[in-house]
Every structure is written in C-alpha cells, then in structure tokens.
Amino acid sequence: MSPTAFPLHPGKHAFPAVPDPAEHAARVRARHPGATLKHFAGIVIVYQAHVMEYAHRRYRPRLLNEWIRGDLRMFDHHGHTFGLCGGFGVGAPAAALVLEQLITLGATRFVTVGTAAALSPDLLPGTLVVCREALRDEGVSRHYLPPTASIRPSPDLTDHLVRTIRATRAPARSGPTWTTDAPYRETEAEVAQYGASGVLTADMEAAAVFAVAAYRAVHAAAVFAAADTLVNRRPHDTGTTQRALRAALPAAFSALRAASTAPPGPVGYASRQ
C-alpha cells in the first residue's frame, strides 16, 4: 500500500463492496411495503433549503418519510410522477449516499440543481451552467471508477437539460466544472489554470454524482447557478442566484419528462485521462 496512492487500495473500483445499497432498500420496504421509485420519470436533487421551500409552494409534493437519509417528496405533473430530494447536506459524500439510496429503490434518472463558483471573469452571478464534464478533484469518484482526469454526464439527459434551460430565457451556458471537496483550499494557481483551459465553474458534487451514476448504469445530469466568483472576489448576489435556481427547477423536471418519453439512449459516461 503506497502512502501516496489514492485510493490507498489500488484498483478497488473493480471489487465488490461489503455494504450493499440493497440492504437499505430492504429496511425501507420492511417499514413501507411496496416502496419503489421505478415508475418515476426522474428525481431532481437540490442542495439549498430555499429551493426546497420554493418547490413545496409550487408543486405541493407529498413526503415519502424515512425512504432515504434526507427529505424525499413526490408529485404528479403533466401525467408523470417526479421526485424531489434535498435536506441531506452538501458535498460529494452526501450526494453519493442519497444517490445510492435512490437508485436502490428503483430511480434511474437524476438532475442535480445547485450553485457553483465562476472560474471565468465573464460568467456573471445568476447565470445557469449546464455541466458537460467534471474534473475529478474530489475523493468519492475514485472509489467507483478507474482514475481519470474527468468524467462526463449522461449525454442524452444533458442535451434535454440544455434545451429546457434555454427555453427559460435565463442567462445560460454549458461547459466543464471542477469538482473539489475543499472549498476553502481553491488556490489562485488552480483557478487560473482551469479557467484558462475553459472550465467554467467550481462545484462540490458533480464528479461524484456522475461516477455513482456511471457505476450503477443510470442517467445523471447537473445544472448550476453561478453564485459567486473565484476570479474577482465580491459579495454574493443572493437574490440573483435564488431567481436562477427557481428557473432551473422546472427546467430540470421538463428535461426528465422529455428523457423518460424518448427512446433509451446510451449511459455514455466517457472520461478522459
């Protein structure tokens, strides 16, 4: 075991784990017989409490109590059933845990809606960014997949998300993100390097979400609202960010609906070295 290797046990992604998410599903179904998410068009995962509050007012979702570690709700809209998940915290490990629990209950399509910091000087607060690729600078993804520099989301679901985001007429772009576990250790050198190479944002979850989805052969996509910038530090524009997230939420549900009615596409999580 090399002290500089990560993960410490090389090649661990190829071996089965001791804990199985199916154990979680069995515990849930012992309390709630018939608990399943298989018929859902998809689930939107959010990280900010005010987004959940907005969704409660807009969609009046019903609580699925004790199904996951967090707040899971469901509602019917335009003839489809959707899930809304939040209240579990932020960061790659928290997102990966709830994603595993949702997948083992039968969910197969996910869109995450959250915030990110801009790495480009022309990316203004409140701009929506659909993620096309995530640099793997967090820890979770290395436990699921072989080591590569980046990972991409589900191509078809991401394309649906781009179209529905554009339809909101909110300021929007698409491109790569840098996923890191250390928000207070983002250095000037990293910001300059990634920004110069075309990476638009820094976030805390996308690479992990894409890796778990790839490992479990389900579809995941992500959209961020630019909340602040790492290029020219300035106070957050909270109101603009909140409005952007509220615009992204129905667009995420529309993308899931479109994906659920389209012919099945490839999972397609191509990564680059």
Short mmCIF file of C-alpha atoms in Angstrom, two decimals:
data_model
loop_
_atom_site.label_atom_id
_atom_site.label_comp_id
_atom_site.label_asym_id
_atom_site.label_seq_id
_atom_site.Cartn_x
_atom_site.Cartn_y
_atom_site.Cartn_z
CA MET A 1 0.00 0.00 0.00
CA SER A 2 1.60 3.23 -1.15
CA PRO A 3 1.07 6.22 1.17
CA THR A 4 0.79 8.47 -1.91
CA ALA A 5 -1.72 6.35 -3.81
CA PHE A 6 -5.38 7.24 -3.89
CA PRO A 7 -7.42 5.30 -3.14
CA LEU A 8 -4.98 3.57 -0.80
CA HIS A 9 -6.10 0.17 -2.15
CA PRO A 10 -5.36 0.39 -5.89
CA GLY A 11 -7.94 -0.96 -8.29
CA LYS A 12 -10.65 -1.14 -5.63
CA HIS A 13 -13.32 0.05 -8.09
CA ALA A 14 -13.20 -3.42 -9.69
CA PHE A 15 -14.10 -5.28 -6.47
CA PRO A 16 -17.49 -5.69 -4.75
CA ALA A 17 -18.14 -3.70 -1.59
CA VAL A 18 -19.09 -5.15 1.78
CA PRO A 19 -22.16 -2.93 2.35
CA ASP A 20 -24.81 -3.25 -0.36
CA PRO A 21 -27.38 -0.49 -1.03
CA ALA A 22 -29.96 -3.27 -1.40
CA GLU A 23 -29.77 -3.58 2.40
CA HIS A 24 -31.13 -0.04 2.63
CA ALA A 25 -34.00 -0.86 0.25
CA ALA A 26 -34.87 -3.94 2.33
CA ARG A 27 -35.04 -1.88 5.53
CA VAL A 28 -37.27 0.71 3.86
CA ARG A 29 -39.62 -1.93 2.47
CA ALA A 30 -39.85 -3.62 5.86
CA ARG A 31 -41.49 -0.41 7.10
CA HIS A 32 -43.15 0.65 3.83
CA PRO A 33 -44.09 -2.45 1.78
CA GLY A 34 -44.09 -1.76 -1.94
CA ALA A 35 -41.81 1.28 -1.67
CA THR A 36 -40.41 1.88 -5.16
CA LEU A 37 -39.29 4.72 -7.42
CA LYS A 38 -39.30 2.64 -10.61
CA HIS A 39 -42.30 4.45 -12.09
CA PHE A 40 -40.83 7.93 -11.55
CA ALA A 41 -39.89 9.94 -14.64
CA GLY A 42 -36.92 11.14 -12.64
CA ILE A 43 -35.72 12.85 -9.49
CA VAL A 44 -34.35 16.36 -9.03
CA ILE A 45 -31.74 16.65 -6.28
CA VAL A 46 -31.27 20.07 -4.67
CA TYR A 47 -28.86 21.35 -2.05
CA GLN A 48 -30.27 24.73 -0.97
CA ALA A 49 -33.14 24.87 1.55
CA HIS A 50 -34.81 27.80 -0.19
CA VAL A 51 -35.09 25.75 -3.39
CA MET A 52 -36.95 23.02 -1.49
CA GLU A 53 -39.21 25.65 0.05
CA TYR A 54 -39.97 27.10 -3.39
CA ALA A 55 -40.70 23.62 -4.77
CA HIS A 56 -43.08 22.90 -1.87
CA ARG A 57 -45.07 26.04 -2.71
CA ARG A 58 -45.09 25.41 -6.45
CA TYR A 59 -45.68 21.64 -6.66
CA ARG A 60 -47.17 20.67 -3.27
CA PRO A 61 -45.20 17.39 -3.18
CA ARG A 62 -46.07 14.56 -0.82
CA LEU A 63 -43.48 13.40 1.71
CA LEU A 64 -42.03 9.89 1.39
CA ASN A 65 -40.96 9.66 5.01
CA GLU A 66 -37.97 7.51 6.03
CA TRP A 67 -37.21 6.36 2.48
CA ILE A 68 -33.77 7.99 2.33
CA ARG A 69 -31.42 9.98 4.53
CA GLY A 70 -32.95 13.33 3.68
CA ASP A 71 -36.19 14.88 2.51
CA LEU A 72 -37.74 12.90 -0.37
CA ARG A 73 -41.03 14.04 -1.86
CA MET A 74 -43.11 13.15 -4.91
CA PHE A 75 -45.71 14.84 -7.08
CA ASP A 76 -47.58 14.24 -10.32
CA HIS A 77 -47.26 16.75 -13.15
CA HIS A 78 -48.35 16.52 -16.80
CA GLY A 79 -49.11 12.82 -16.42
CA HIS A 80 -45.73 11.91 -14.92
CA THR A 81 -44.52 11.23 -11.39
CA PHE A 82 -41.43 13.08 -10.19
CA GLY A 83 -39.28 13.03 -7.10
CA LEU A 84 -37.68 15.93 -5.28
CA CYS A 85 -34.81 15.26 -2.90
CA GLY A 86 -32.96 17.61 -0.55
CA GLY A 87 -32.21 18.30 3.08
CA PHE A 88 -29.21 15.97 3.27
CA GLY A 89 -26.36 18.48 3.24
CA VAL A 90 -23.78 19.38 0.61
CA GLY A 91 -20.63 17.85 -0.82
CA ALA A 92 -19.71 14.74 -2.76
CA PRO A 93 -20.11 12.12 0.03
CA ALA A 94 -23.60 13.37 0.99
CA ALA A 95 -24.75 13.45 -2.63
CA ALA A 96 -23.33 9.99 -3.34
CA LEU A 97 -25.04 8.47 -0.31
CA VAL A 98 -28.53 9.69 -1.19
CA LEU A 99 -28.00 8.84 -4.85
CA GLU A 100 -27.16 5.24 -3.94
CA GLN A 101 -30.27 5.04 -1.78
CA LEU A 102 -32.49 6.46 -4.54
CA ILE A 103 -31.04 4.09 -7.12
CA THR A 104 -31.55 1.01 -4.96
CA LEU A 105 -35.22 1.99 -4.66
CA GLY A 106 -35.53 1.98 -8.45
CA ALA A 107 -34.84 5.53 -9.68
CA THR A 108 -32.91 5.73 -12.97
CA ARG A 109 -32.80 9.42 -13.98
CA PHE A 110 -31.46 12.34 -11.95
CA VAL A 111 -30.81 16.04 -12.40
CA THR A 112 -28.96 17.93 -9.68
CA VAL A 113 -29.67 21.64 -9.26
CA GLY A 114 -27.19 23.62 -7.18
CA THR A 115 -24.75 26.50 -7.03
CA ALA A 116 -21.16 26.88 -8.18
CA ALA A 117 -18.42 29.48 -8.22
CA ALA A 118 -17.37 31.06 -11.51
CA LEU A 119 -13.86 30.47 -12.88
CA SER A 120 -14.43 32.70 -15.89
CA PRO A 121 -14.48 36.52 -15.49
CA ASP A 122 -17.42 36.86 -17.88
CA LEU A 123 -19.62 34.34 -16.04
CA LEU A 124 -21.94 36.60 -14.08
CA PRO A 125 -23.82 35.68 -10.89
CA GLY A 126 -27.16 34.11 -11.69
CA THR A 127 -26.02 32.56 -14.95
CA LEU A 128 -27.15 28.95 -15.31
CA VAL A 129 -24.45 26.48 -16.37
CA VAL A 130 -25.32 23.00 -17.61
CA CYS A 131 -22.39 20.72 -16.81
CA ARG A 132 -20.81 18.92 -19.78
CA GLU A 133 -17.83 17.46 -17.92
CA ALA A 134 -16.48 17.35 -14.36
CA LEU A 135 -12.85 17.37 -13.28
CA ARG A 136 -12.45 14.69 -10.60
CA ASP A 137 -10.71 16.56 -7.78
CA GLU A 138 -12.90 15.08 -5.02
CA GLY A 139 -12.50 11.73 -3.32
CA VAL A 140 -15.71 9.81 -3.95
CA SER A 141 -15.40 9.16 -7.68
CA ARG A 142 -12.03 7.39 -7.30
CA HIS A 143 -13.72 4.69 -5.23
CA TYR A 144 -16.19 3.97 -8.06
CA LEU A 145 -14.23 4.27 -11.30
CA PRO A 146 -10.65 3.96 -12.59
CA PRO A 147 -8.55 7.11 -12.18
CA THR A 148 -9.10 9.62 -14.99
CA ALA A 149 -8.93 13.39 -15.01
CA SER A 150 -12.61 13.93 -15.71
CA ILE A 151 -16.00 12.33 -16.23
CA ARG A 152 -19.00 13.29 -18.33
CA PRO A 153 -22.72 13.09 -17.54
CA SER A 154 -25.44 11.26 -19.43
CA PRO A 155 -25.31 12.79 -22.94
CA ASP A 156 -29.00 12.48 -23.80
CA LEU A 157 -30.27 13.75 -20.46
CA THR A 158 -27.78 16.62 -20.60
CA ASP A 159 -28.95 17.57 -24.10
CA HIS A 160 -32.55 17.60 -22.87
CA LEU A 161 -31.47 19.79 -19.96
CA VAL A 162 -29.69 22.25 -22.26
CA ARG A 163 -32.85 22.64 -24.35
CA THR A 164 -35.17 23.14 -21.39
CA ILE A 165 -32.78 25.60 -19.73
CA ARG A 166 -32.60 27.64 -22.94
CA ALA A 167 -36.39 27.74 -23.03
CA THR A 168 -36.39 29.60 -19.69
CA ARG A 169 -34.65 32.54 -21.44
CA ALA A 170 -32.48 32.94 -18.35
CA PRO A 171 -28.77 33.66 -18.95
CA ALA A 172 -27.27 30.23 -19.57
CA ARG A 173 -24.16 28.43 -20.77
CA SER A 174 -22.81 24.89 -20.81
CA GLY A 175 -19.32 23.57 -20.17
CA PRO A 176 -16.96 21.85 -17.73
CA THR A 177 -16.81 22.17 -13.96
CA TRP A 178 -14.06 21.50 -11.42
CA THR A 179 -15.41 19.34 -8.57
CA THR A 180 -13.46 19.72 -5.34
CA ASP A 181 -14.02 18.68 -1.73
CA ALA A 182 -12.10 21.64 -0.31
CA PRO A 183 -13.94 24.94 -0.89
CA TYR A 184 -11.52 26.87 1.31
CA ARG A 185 -8.46 25.44 -0.48
CA GLU A 186 -9.17 26.64 -4.03
CA THR A 187 -5.86 28.28 -4.93
CA GLU A 188 -5.04 31.08 -7.36
CA ALA A 189 -2.93 28.69 -9.44
CA GLU A 190 -5.82 26.24 -9.84
CA VAL A 191 -8.34 28.96 -10.64
CA ALA A 192 -6.03 30.42 -13.28
CA GLN A 193 -5.15 27.04 -14.81
CA TYR A 194 -8.70 25.69 -15.02
CA GLY A 195 -10.19 28.99 -16.10
CA ALA A 196 -7.65 29.31 -18.90
CA SER A 197 -8.50 25.79 -20.11
CA GLY A 198 -12.20 26.62 -20.43
CA VAL A 199 -13.54 25.24 -17.16
CA LEU A 200 -16.46 27.48 -16.21
CA THR A 201 -17.23 26.66 -12.58
CA ALA A 202 -16.12 25.05 -9.33
CA ASP A 203 -18.60 22.83 -7.50
CA MET A 204 -18.59 20.16 -4.79
CA GLU A 205 -20.72 17.27 -6.11
CA ALA A 206 -20.91 16.77 -9.89
CA ALA A 207 -18.00 14.36 -10.43
CA ALA A 208 -19.21 12.13 -7.60
CA VAL A 209 -22.79 12.13 -8.88
CA PHE A 210 -21.65 11.21 -12.39
CA ALA A 211 -19.36 8.47 -11.06
CA VAL A 212 -22.03 6.82 -8.93
CA ALA A 213 -24.47 7.03 -11.84
CA ALA A 214 -21.92 5.50 -14.21
CA TYR A 215 -21.14 2.68 -11.79
CA ARG A 216 -24.83 1.90 -11.32
CA ALA A 217 -25.68 2.39 -15.03
CA VAL A 218 -28.26 5.15 -14.54
CA HIS A 219 -28.54 8.63 -16.04
CA ALA A 220 -27.46 11.85 -14.32
CA ALA A 221 -27.04 15.48 -15.36
CA ALA A 222 -26.33 18.70 -13.48
CA VAL A 223 -27.05 22.41 -13.72
CA PHE A 224 -25.55 25.14 -11.54
CA ALA A 225 -26.42 28.74 -10.82
CA ALA A 226 -23.26 30.83 -10.61
CA ALA A 227 -23.39 32.17 -7.06
CA ASP A 228 -20.02 33.90 -6.72
CA THR A 229 -16.67 34.08 -8.47
CA LEU A 230 -13.17 32.85 -7.73
CA VAL A 231 -11.66 35.25 -10.26
CA ASN A 232 -12.61 38.63 -8.82
CA ARG A 233 -13.90 38.05 -5.30
CA ARG A 234 -17.01 40.06 -4.47
CA PRO A 235 -20.09 39.66 -2.25
CA HIS A 236 -22.66 37.08 -3.35
CA ASP A 237 -25.68 38.34 -5.24
CA THR A 238 -28.10 36.17 -3.30
CA GLY A 239 -31.29 37.39 -4.95
CA THR A 240 -30.00 36.81 -8.47
CA THR A 241 -28.81 33.32 -7.58
CA GLN A 242 -32.11 32.38 -6.00
CA ARG A 243 -34.05 33.53 -9.05
CA ALA A 244 -31.77 31.47 -11.30
CA LEU A 245 -32.25 28.33 -9.22
CA ARG A 246 -36.02 28.80 -9.30
CA ALA A 247 -35.85 29.00 -13.09
CA ALA A 248 -33.68 25.88 -13.25
CA LEU A 249 -36.02 23.74 -11.16
CA PRO A 250 -38.96 23.41 -13.60
CA ALA A 251 -36.48 23.10 -16.47
CA ALA A 252 -34.94 20.11 -14.70
CA PHE A 253 -38.32 18.42 -14.35
CA SER A 254 -39.08 19.14 -18.02
CA ALA A 255 -35.77 17.56 -19.05
CA LEU A 256 -36.58 14.44 -17.04
CA ARG A 257 -40.02 14.22 -18.62
CA ALA A 258 -38.53 14.53 -22.11
CA ALA A 259 -35.89 11.90 -21.35
CA SER A 260 -38.47 9.49 -19.93
CA THR A 261 -40.55 9.59 -23.14
CA ALA A 262 -37.62 9.44 -25.60
CA PRO A 263 -36.07 6.21 -26.90
CA PRO A 264 -33.48 4.90 -24.43
CA GLY A 265 -30.06 6.39 -25.08
CA PRO A 266 -26.58 5.37 -24.00
CA VAL A 267 -25.45 5.92 -20.45
CA GLY A 268 -22.26 7.13 -22.16
CA TYR A 269 -20.08 8.37 -19.33
CA ALA A 270 -16.94 8.92 -21.38
CA SER A 271 -13.97 10.10 -19.34
CA ARG A 272 -10.60 11.46 -20.44
CA GLN A 273 -7.19 10.87 -18.99
#
